[in-house]
């Protein structure tokens, strides 16, 4: 009887959620392109362009909730009653750039692209950006009228060819991942597909991805490049590639990224995607991962497997880096502020992070067995040797040689997977 009641409750929740989505949205995607601009002291947000494409591949439940806080948020409100009907969080390369010396003396602009479900009625969309003290430093609210004739229709024909590499158990309630080819010429697509399979093997060799593998639907989008490889400005090498990626991002030699977010989403238009993994056809070490924006990694270097997995930890689950170098201290996380990232702490407001994984002081011997005795506080994380702590000696988010995510990261990733699929 109890089982039956649970089932009924489950069905009722399902119907409620379905109604909720269908009350406000159609099965289409609204893509909003923004320009974020500014310098070390100023931040500005402007709308660039609106596009719509068939089907919606993001969440259909927890619509007004966030998977994590992020360095920025996008909120969609009903124009009629002001109710929040969709929210998501993200981080950006722009905000990272604002902490570099270049931002002290020049103002720059960056493309950013966000996907929301296509509203049925007029909505107000708010984008806000936060600093590393978690204060909102810029906000923009604009109206979107779904019948606006200037919303460009994309992804309806001439869709980039793609291959499905893994089908989720339930494609209506799963996490959609797309691999995108960067620096692969047309005749190299077999190599790209092979490289994407290596990344899948690497990521799903790690818990908790391993035991949640059937929650993920994965495609590989064959975006061809004119030239093979990627640009390397410090060596004077410039290539014409699908996403115009390059090393030396922000003058940091090994930092490989693309700033062409609009091109990235143009290649993806009409394919089933939400989370993006860009594979760059090079053997030079490099990569980057930005929460709910993209994960980018080189493919033909011996560290490819750990790097693509590590960067997915950033882009999918918003995990922080758990390392710190003697020679380079970046004041990314002020020691008097608790960071929102779930795998590091300044111990200012630790509550809700990994306290449940630490054995209580008075726990009985039998109880203790449930806990990993190594979970605790280890100083040195988030690019700071002092004042920022991780919860475990080693982790995939700390170095390339540890073959697992620590229990703290595993818990955080599981929470994100559950958020999207339950
Ligand atoms: Zn970790």
Tab-separated table of C-alpha atoms and ligand atoms in Angstrom:
chain	number	residue	atom	x	y	z
A	1	UNK	CA	0.000	0.000	0.000
A	2	UNK	CA	2.776	2.369	0.917
A	3	UNK	CA	4.488	1.621	-2.366
A	4	UNK	CA	1.275	2.399	-4.234
A	5	UNK	CA	0.918	5.717	-2.414
A	6	UNK	CA	4.497	6.633	-3.324
A	7	UNK	CA	3.818	5.789	-6.951
A	8	UNK	CA	0.668	7.934	-6.955
A	9	UNK	CA	2.583	10.807	-5.423
A	10	UNK	CA	5.320	10.351	-8.029
A	11	UNK	CA	2.784	10.435	-10.874
A	12	UNK	CA	1.107	13.504	-9.385
A	13	UNK	CA	4.460	15.310	-9.204
A	14	UNK	CA	5.200	14.383	-12.792
A	15	UNK	CA	1.886	15.790	-14.022
A	16	UNK	CA	2.349	18.928	-11.966
A	17	UNK	CA	5.804	19.509	-13.417
A	18	UNK	CA	4.648	18.829	-16.956
A	19	UNK	CA	1.809	21.319	-16.543
A	20	UNK	CA	4.214	23.809	-15.122
A	21	UNK	CA	6.490	23.709	-18.191
A	22	UNK	CA	3.599	23.674	-20.645
A	23	UNK	CA	1.856	26.523	-18.848
A	24	UNK	CA	4.602	28.940	-19.760
A	25	UNK	CA	6.756	27.419	-22.488
A	26	UNK	CA	6.622	25.723	-25.878
A	27	UNK	CA	8.970	22.946	-26.996
A	28	UNK	CA	11.411	25.390	-28.613
A	29	UNK	CA	14.616	27.131	-27.553
A	30	UNK	CA	15.059	30.876	-27.208
A	31	UNK	CA	18.716	31.797	-27.619
A	32	UNK	CA	19.686	35.178	-26.218
A	33	UNK	CA	23.056	36.638	-27.218
A	34	UNK	CA	24.518	39.288	-24.919
A	35	UNK	CA	27.551	41.507	-25.016
A	36	UNK	CA	29.239	41.852	-21.623
A	37	UNK	CA	31.719	44.699	-21.557
A	38	UNK	CA	33.819	46.684	-19.138
A	39	UNK	CA	37.136	46.710	-17.335
A	40	UNK	CA	38.485	46.040	-13.838
A	41	UNK	CA	36.106	48.607	-12.358
A	42	UNK	CA	33.046	48.633	-14.608
A	43	UNK	CA	30.651	46.012	-15.952
A	44	UNK	CA	27.976	46.515	-18.625
A	45	UNK	CA	25.416	44.149	-20.171
A	46	UNK	CA	23.681	44.651	-23.544
A	47	UNK	CA	21.354	42.467	-25.623
A	48	UNK	CA	22.883	41.524	-28.965
A	49	UNK	CA	20.445	39.243	-30.791
A	50	UNK	CA	17.538	36.848	-30.224
A	51	UNK	CA	17.139	33.523	-32.068
A	52	UNK	CA	14.779	30.584	-31.828
A	53	UNK	CA	15.295	26.945	-32.809
A	54	UNK	CA	13.105	23.816	-32.678
A	55	UNK	CA	12.821	21.734	-29.461
A	56	UNK	CA	14.025	22.456	-25.916
A	57	UNK	CA	16.789	20.242	-24.516
A	58	UNK	CA	17.229	21.726	-21.040
A	59	UNK	CA	15.460	21.023	-17.759
A	60	UNK	CA	11.673	20.693	-17.552
A	61	UNK	CA	11.524	20.518	-13.774
A	62	UNK	CA	13.046	22.659	-11.000
A	63	UNK	CA	12.410	25.456	-13.494
A	64	UNK	CA	12.630	28.308	-10.985
A	65	UNK	CA	15.553	26.752	-9.072
A	66	UNK	CA	19.296	26.955	-9.650
A	67	UNK	CA	21.714	24.019	-9.861
A	68	UNK	CA	24.342	26.233	-8.141
A	69	UNK	CA	24.848	29.972	-7.544
A	70	UNK	CA	27.369	30.702	-10.320
A	71	UNK	CA	29.051	34.025	-11.083
A	72	UNK	CA	25.972	35.173	-12.949
A	73	UNK	CA	22.326	34.279	-13.283
A	74	UNK	CA	19.600	34.500	-15.882
A	75	UNK	CA	16.018	34.770	-14.624
A	76	UNK	CA	12.841	34.647	-16.722
A	77	UNK	CA	9.677	36.154	-15.210
A	78	UNK	CA	6.122	36.087	-16.465
A	79	UNK	CA	5.199	39.598	-17.633
A	80	UNK	CA	1.647	38.969	-16.451
A	81	UNK	CA	2.246	38.082	-12.790
A	82	UNK	CA	5.982	38.623	-12.185
A	83	UNK	CA	6.431	34.977	-11.212
A	84	UNK	CA	9.884	33.430	-11.800
A	85	UNK	CA	9.310	30.738	-14.435
A	86	UNK	CA	12.904	29.819	-15.333
A	87	UNK	CA	16.365	30.381	-13.859
A	88	UNK	CA	19.870	29.253	-14.605
A	89	UNK	CA	23.379	30.166	-13.458
A	90	UNK	CA	26.676	30.500	-15.297
A	91	UNK	CA	30.219	31.813	-15.216
A	92	UNK	CA	32.007	33.725	-17.961
A	93	UNK	CA	35.460	34.287	-19.391
A	94	UNK	CA	34.711	38.008	-19.260
A	95	UNK	CA	34.539	37.980	-15.448
A	96	UNK	CA	37.782	36.034	-15.307
A	97	UNK	CA	39.437	38.559	-17.637
A	98	UNK	CA	38.344	41.399	-15.319
A	99	UNK	CA	40.846	40.072	-12.745
A	100	UNK	CA	43.797	40.220	-15.210
A	101	UNK	CA	46.175	43.246	-15.385
A	102	UNK	CA	44.972	44.062	-18.927
A	103	UNK	CA	41.548	45.011	-17.502
A	104	UNK	CA	43.192	47.804	-15.474
A	105	UNK	CA	43.841	49.880	-18.584
A	106	UNK	CA	41.496	48.740	-21.363
A	107	UNK	CA	37.736	48.230	-21.801
A	108	UNK	CA	36.758	45.112	-23.762
A	109	UNK	CA	33.594	43.295	-24.829
A	110	UNK	CA	32.808	39.571	-24.821
A	111	UNK	CA	30.095	37.478	-26.475
A	112	UNK	CA	27.872	35.373	-24.229
A	113	UNK	CA	25.028	33.113	-25.292
A	114	UNK	CA	22.294	31.658	-23.084
A	115	UNK	CA	19.500	29.250	-23.886
A	116	UNK	CA	16.076	29.395	-22.234
A	117	UNK	CA	12.855	27.587	-23.140
A	118	UNK	CA	10.716	29.583	-25.610
A	119	UNK	CA	8.015	31.404	-23.643
A	120	UNK	CA	4.380	31.324	-24.800
A	121	UNK	CA	3.727	34.849	-23.597
A	122	UNK	CA	5.697	38.035	-23.001
A	123	UNK	CA	8.441	37.601	-20.397
A	124	UNK	CA	10.972	39.764	-18.618
A	125	UNK	CA	14.495	38.404	-18.709
A	126	UNK	CA	17.033	39.564	-16.127
A	127	UNK	CA	20.758	38.884	-16.387
A	128	UNK	CA	23.020	39.714	-13.490
A	129	UNK	CA	26.750	39.385	-12.941
A	130	UNK	CA	28.413	38.981	-9.542
A	131	UNK	CA	31.921	39.731	-8.307
A	132	UNK	CA	34.080	37.401	-6.192
A	133	UNK	CA	32.436	38.813	-3.037
A	134	UNK	CA	29.133	37.486	-4.425
A	135	UNK	CA	27.750	41.022	-4.880
A	136	UNK	CA	25.735	41.861	-8.002
A	137	UNK	CA	27.806	44.352	-10.013
A	138	UNK	CA	25.668	44.640	-13.150
A	139	UNK	CA	22.111	43.770	-14.042
A	140	UNK	CA	19.933	44.164	-17.126
A	141	UNK	CA	16.234	43.436	-17.513
A	142	UNK	CA	14.640	43.317	-20.954
A	143	UNK	CA	11.309	42.224	-22.338
A	144	UNK	CA	10.965	39.375	-24.821
A	145	UNK	CA	7.775	39.188	-26.877
A	146	UNK	CA	7.642	35.725	-28.451
A	147	UNK	CA	5.806	37.036	-31.540
A	148	UNK	CA	8.562	39.601	-32.223
A	149	UNK	CA	9.282	39.263	-35.972
A	150	UNK	CA	12.984	40.040	-35.426
A	151	UNK	CA	13.634	36.857	-33.437
A	152	UNK	CA	15.749	34.993	-35.997
A	153	UNK	CA	14.727	31.427	-36.846
A	154	UNK	CA	17.731	29.096	-36.866
A	155	UNK	CA	18.422	25.354	-36.740
A	156	UNK	CA	15.567	24.483	-39.089
A	157	UNK	CA	17.668	23.466	-42.103
A	158	UNK	CA	21.342	23.004	-43.011
A	159	UNK	CA	21.937	21.559	-39.551
A	160	UNK	CA	25.564	20.581	-38.923
A	161	UNK	CA	25.898	16.768	-39.362
A	162	UNK	CA	26.060	14.965	-36.022
A	163	UNK	CA	26.410	11.433	-34.699
A	164	UNK	CA	24.646	10.089	-31.601
A	165	UNK	CA	27.316	8.414	-29.468
A	166	UNK	CA	25.193	7.515	-26.485
A	167	UNK	CA	21.442	7.505	-25.995
A	168	UNK	CA	19.989	8.243	-22.562
A	169	UNK	CA	17.552	5.803	-20.974
A	170	UNK	CA	14.842	8.480	-21.024
A	171	UNK	CA	15.565	11.223	-23.566
A	172	UNK	CA	12.753	13.385	-22.174
A	173	UNK	CA	14.492	13.634	-18.794
A	174	UNK	CA	18.219	13.525	-19.354
A	175	UNK	CA	21.308	15.673	-19.704
A	176	UNK	CA	22.164	16.559	-23.302
A	177	UNK	CA	25.860	16.817	-24.103
A	178	UNK	CA	27.318	17.824	-27.472
A	179	UNK	CA	30.922	17.422	-28.542
A	180	UNK	CA	31.962	20.047	-31.092
A	181	UNK	CA	34.878	19.622	-33.512
A	182	UNK	CA	37.476	22.406	-33.523
A	183	UNK	CA	40.490	22.329	-35.841
A	184	UNK	CA	39.398	19.119	-37.604
A	185	UNK	CA	39.214	19.332	-41.394
A	186	UNK	CA	36.338	17.652	-43.250
A	187	UNK	CA	38.387	14.514	-43.945
A	188	UNK	CA	39.369	14.217	-40.259
A	189	UNK	CA	35.878	13.598	-38.830
A	190	UNK	CA	36.627	9.917	-38.131
A	191	UNK	CA	39.453	11.088	-35.882
A	192	UNK	CA	37.088	13.542	-34.172
A	193	UNK	CA	34.526	10.796	-33.459
A	194	UNK	CA	37.307	8.567	-32.109
A	195	UNK	CA	38.524	11.413	-29.883
A	196	UNK	CA	34.984	12.056	-28.598
A	197	UNK	CA	34.670	8.361	-27.671
A	198	UNK	CA	37.933	8.573	-25.710
A	199	UNK	CA	36.511	11.550	-23.764
A	200	UNK	CA	33.299	9.633	-23.005
A	201	UNK	CA	35.354	6.656	-21.766
A	202	UNK	CA	37.442	8.978	-19.597
A	203	UNK	CA	34.555	10.914	-18.038
A	204	UNK	CA	32.395	7.832	-17.395
A	205	UNK	CA	35.287	5.931	-15.823
A	206	UNK	CA	34.846	8.387	-12.924
A	207	UNK	CA	32.168	8.146	-10.262
A	208	UNK	CA	29.519	9.437	-10.007
A	209	UNK	CA	29.287	9.694	-13.803
A	210	UNK	CA	29.942	5.947	-14.081
A	211	UNK	CA	26.819	4.903	-12.195
A	212	UNK	CA	24.682	7.634	-13.820
A	213	UNK	CA	25.801	6.976	-17.381
A	214	UNK	CA	22.293	6.337	-18.718
A	215	UNK	CA	21.212	9.846	-17.628
A	216	UNK	CA	23.352	11.328	-20.415
A	217	UNK	CA	22.492	11.697	-24.100
A	218	UNK	CA	25.621	12.417	-26.103
A	219	UNK	CA	26.144	13.613	-29.676
A	220	UNK	CA	29.219	14.656	-31.678
A	221	UNK	CA	28.744	17.644	-33.994
A	222	UNK	CA	31.027	17.532	-37.047
A	223	UNK	CA	31.830	21.215	-37.494
A	224	UNK	CA	34.594	21.305	-40.144
A	225	UNK	CA	37.574	23.690	-40.070
A	226	UNK	CA	39.497	25.092	-43.049
A	227	UNK	CA	42.801	24.501	-41.248
A	228	UNK	CA	43.931	21.652	-39.032
A	229	UNK	CA	44.871	22.439	-35.402
A	230	UNK	CA	44.500	25.704	-33.505
A	231	UNK	CA	46.117	29.130	-33.303
A	232	UNK	CA	49.164	29.689	-31.156
A	233	UNK	CA	49.730	33.469	-31.010
A	234	UNK	CA	52.965	33.334	-28.972
A	235	UNK	CA	54.503	31.360	-31.842
A	236	UNK	CA	52.912	33.622	-34.474
A	237	UNK	CA	50.670	30.778	-35.708
A	238	UNK	CA	47.149	31.740	-36.767
A	239	UNK	CA	44.725	29.158	-38.193
A	240	UNK	CA	41.276	29.466	-39.728
A	241	UNK	CA	39.180	27.103	-37.620
A	242	UNK	CA	35.473	26.580	-36.906
A	243	UNK	CA	35.561	28.299	-33.505
A	244	UNK	CA	38.675	30.499	-33.836
A	245	UNK	CA	40.130	29.012	-30.646
A	246	UNK	CA	43.662	29.902	-29.557
A	247	UNK	CA	46.312	29.430	-26.904
A	248	UNK	CA	47.649	32.449	-24.976
A	249	UNK	CA	44.173	33.530	-23.824
A	250	UNK	CA	44.675	36.680	-21.703
A	251	UNK	CA	48.426	36.301	-22.544
A	252	UNK	CA	48.590	33.085	-20.482
A	253	UNK	CA	50.521	30.643	-22.705
A	254	UNK	CA	48.759	27.343	-21.972
A	255	UNK	CA	45.301	28.864	-21.757
A	256	UNK	CA	43.353	27.488	-24.743
A	257	UNK	CA	39.826	28.904	-25.245
A	258	UNK	CA	37.444	30.275	-27.830
A	259	UNK	CA	35.842	33.689	-27.414
A	260	UNK	CA	33.483	33.070	-30.363
A	261	UNK	CA	30.411	31.931	-28.462
A	262	UNK	CA	28.035	32.918	-31.273
A	263	UNK	CA	29.907	30.765	-33.797
A	264	UNK	CA	29.831	27.883	-31.318
A	265	UNK	CA	26.052	28.073	-30.948
A	266	UNK	CA	25.564	28.629	-34.697
A	267	UNK	CA	27.297	25.284	-35.381
A	268	UNK	CA	25.061	23.646	-32.742
A	269	UNK	CA	21.743	25.185	-33.856
A	270	UNK	CA	19.093	22.529	-34.398
A	271	UNK	CA	21.042	19.709	-32.733
A	272	UNK	CA	20.028	18.229	-29.343
A	273	UNK	CA	22.426	20.052	-26.996
A	274	UNK	CA	22.741	21.863	-23.716
A	275	UNK	CA	26.185	21.127	-22.200
A	276	UNK	CA	29.058	21.640	-24.637
A	277	UNK	CA	32.464	19.954	-24.885
A	278	UNK	CA	34.754	21.444	-27.538
A	279	UNK	CA	37.521	19.116	-28.717
A	280	UNK	CA	40.557	20.869	-30.174
A	281	UNK	CA	42.699	18.917	-32.618
A	282	UNK	CA	46.132	19.650	-31.153
A	283	UNK	CA	48.803	17.850	-29.122
A	284	UNK	CA	49.796	20.978	-27.173
A	285	UNK	CA	48.621	20.878	-23.547
A	286	UNK	CA	45.684	23.176	-22.806
A	287	UNK	CA	42.030	23.606	-21.989
A	288	UNK	CA	39.427	25.409	-19.936
A	289	UNK	CA	35.974	24.919	-18.453
A	290	UNK	CA	33.386	27.616	-17.743
A	291	UNK	CA	30.188	26.789	-15.854
A	292	UNK	CA	27.206	26.312	-18.183
A	293	UNK	CA	29.170	27.832	-21.058
A	294	UNK	CA	31.570	25.202	-22.381
A	295	UNK	CA	34.361	22.757	-21.640
A	296	UNK	CA	37.292	22.865	-24.048
A	297	UNK	CA	40.225	20.464	-24.222
A	298	UNK	CA	43.082	19.452	-26.495
A	299	UNK	CA	42.774	15.861	-27.718
A	300	UNK	CA	46.176	14.549	-28.800
A	301	UNK	CA	48.178	15.154	-25.654
A	302	UNK	CA	48.886	12.402	-23.095
A	303	UNK	CA	46.876	14.327	-20.468
A	304	UNK	CA	43.733	14.485	-22.652
A	305	UNK	CA	41.679	12.055	-20.526
A	306	UNK	CA	42.206	13.722	-17.129
A	307	UNK	CA	41.966	17.242	-18.608
A	308	UNK	CA	38.652	16.738	-20.442
A	309	UNK	CA	37.211	15.184	-17.257
A	310	UNK	CA	38.572	17.953	-15.012
A	311	UNK	CA	37.184	20.673	-17.294
A	312	UNK	CA	33.796	18.918	-17.322
A	313	UNK	CA	33.881	19.224	-13.518
A	314	UNK	CA	34.049	23.003	-14.022
A	315	UNK	CA	31.598	23.405	-16.894
A	316	UNK	CA	28.932	20.920	-15.780
A	317	UNK	CA	29.081	20.952	-11.975
A	318	UNK	CA	30.664	24.349	-11.222
A	319	UNK	CA	33.485	22.764	-9.221
A	320	UNK	CA	36.459	24.939	-8.265
A	321	UNK	CA	40.105	24.099	-8.837
A	322	UNK	CA	41.486	22.421	-5.722
A	323	UNK	CA	45.100	23.362	-6.432
A	324	UNK	CA	47.361	26.239	-5.454
A	325	UNK	CA	50.883	26.995	-6.656
A	326	UNK	CA	53.782	28.349	-4.631
A	327	UNK	CA	54.751	30.690	-7.475
A	328	UNK	CA	51.288	31.979	-8.382
A	329	UNK	CA	48.715	33.171	-5.829
A	330	UNK	CA	45.545	34.449	-7.502
A	331	UNK	CA	43.211	36.277	-5.082
A	332	UNK	CA	40.136	34.721	-6.730
A	333	UNK	CA	38.482	33.793	-3.421
A	334	UNK	CA	38.602	36.491	-0.690
A	335	UNK	CA	39.312	34.752	2.620
A	336	UNK	CA	36.456	36.527	4.426
A	337	UNK	CA	33.775	35.329	1.968
A	338	UNK	CA	32.444	31.787	1.612
A	339	UNK	CA	32.731	30.801	-2.075
A	340	UNK	CA	29.599	29.328	-3.665
A	341	UNK	CA	31.606	26.424	-5.160
A	342	UNK	CA	30.747	23.220	-3.306
A	343	UNK	CA	34.260	21.687	-3.186
A	344	UNK	CA	36.193	24.508	-1.504
A	345	UNK	CA	35.624	26.560	1.644
A	346	UNK	CA	37.108	29.530	3.489
A	347	UNK	CA	35.347	28.136	6.600
A	348	UNK	CA	33.433	31.430	6.880
A	349	UNK	CA	30.104	29.680	6.249
A	350	UNK	CA	30.885	26.017	5.636
A	351	UNK	CA	27.364	24.802	6.427
A	352	UNK	CA	25.752	22.626	3.716
A	353	UNK	CA	28.995	21.655	1.962
A	354	UNK	CA	30.686	18.405	3.136
A	355	UNK	CA	29.896	18.462	6.858
A	356	UNK	CA	27.674	15.403	6.303
A	357	UNK	CA	30.749	13.465	5.092
A	358	UNK	CA	32.797	14.143	8.241
A	359	UNK	CA	32.342	11.618	11.041
A	360	UNK	CA	30.689	13.152	14.145
A	361	UNK	CA	33.102	13.453	17.100
A	362	UNK	CA	31.011	11.118	19.255
A	363	UNK	CA	30.235	8.532	16.558
A	364	UNK	CA	30.208	4.882	17.634
A	365	UNK	CA	32.841	2.567	16.146
A	366	UNK	CA	30.250	0.866	13.954
A	367	UNK	CA	29.048	4.232	12.678
A	368	UNK	CA	32.570	5.338	11.844
A	369	UNK	CA	32.827	2.691	9.129
A	370	UNK	CA	30.430	4.732	6.980
A	371	UNK	CA	32.846	7.630	6.832
A	372	UNK	CA	36.039	8.093	4.842
A	373	UNK	CA	38.527	9.121	7.560
A	374	UNK	CA	40.455	11.249	5.061
A	375	UNK	CA	37.569	13.705	4.583
A	376	UNK	CA	38.270	16.900	6.490
A	377	UNK	CA	39.942	20.246	5.827
A	378	UNK	CA	43.128	20.607	3.812
A	379	UNK	CA	44.554	24.090	3.398
A	380	UNK	CA	45.510	25.054	-0.155
A	381	UNK	CA	42.839	25.258	-2.872
A	382	UNK	CA	41.345	27.802	-5.275
A	383	UNK	CA	44.827	29.155	-6.240
A	384	UNK	CA	45.533	30.085	-2.613
A	385	UNK	CA	47.985	28.205	-0.360
A	386	UNK	CA	46.460	29.787	2.744
A	387	UNK	CA	42.878	30.543	3.798
A	388	UNK	CA	41.091	28.335	1.225
A	389	UNK	CA	40.469	24.656	1.999
A	390	UNK	CA	39.584	21.492	0.093
A	391	UNK	CA	38.017	18.442	1.726
A	392	UNK	CA	40.332	15.628	0.610
A	393	UNK	CA	44.066	15.183	-0.018
A	394	UNK	CA	43.693	14.512	-3.761
A	395	UNK	CA	41.072	14.836	-6.444
A	396	UNK	CA	40.547	15.072	-10.224
A	397	UNK	CA	39.946	18.789	-9.553
A	398	UNK	CA	43.448	19.057	-7.982
A	399	UNK	CA	45.851	17.223	-10.292
A	400	UNK	CA	46.066	15.151	-13.453
A	401	UNK	CA	47.424	12.009	-11.798
A	402	UNK	CA	44.635	11.304	-9.271
A	403	UNK	CA	42.242	8.946	-11.082
A	404	UNK	CA	39.055	9.932	-9.202
A	405	UNK	CA	36.862	12.790	-8.020
A	406	UNK	CA	37.131	13.133	-4.220
A	407	UNK	CA	34.046	12.246	-2.113
A	408	UNK	CA	33.179	15.952	-1.838
A	409	UNK	CA	33.173	16.461	-5.612
A	410	UNK	CA	31.311	13.179	-6.109
A	411	UNK	CA	28.566	14.388	-3.808
A	412	UNK	CA	28.401	17.782	-5.565
A	413	UNK	CA	28.246	16.194	-9.046
A	414	UNK	CA	25.550	13.726	-7.932
A	415	UNK	CA	23.452	16.652	-6.675
A	416	UNK	CA	23.728	18.350	-10.093
A	417	UNK	CA	22.844	15.150	-11.995
A	418	UNK	CA	19.820	14.651	-9.703
A	419	UNK	CA	18.811	18.277	-10.200
A	420	UNK	CA	18.623	17.806	-13.969
A	421	UNK	CA	17.085	14.342	-14.039
A	422	UNK	CA	14.833	13.889	-10.979
B	1	LIG	ZN1	37.312	17.226	-5.251
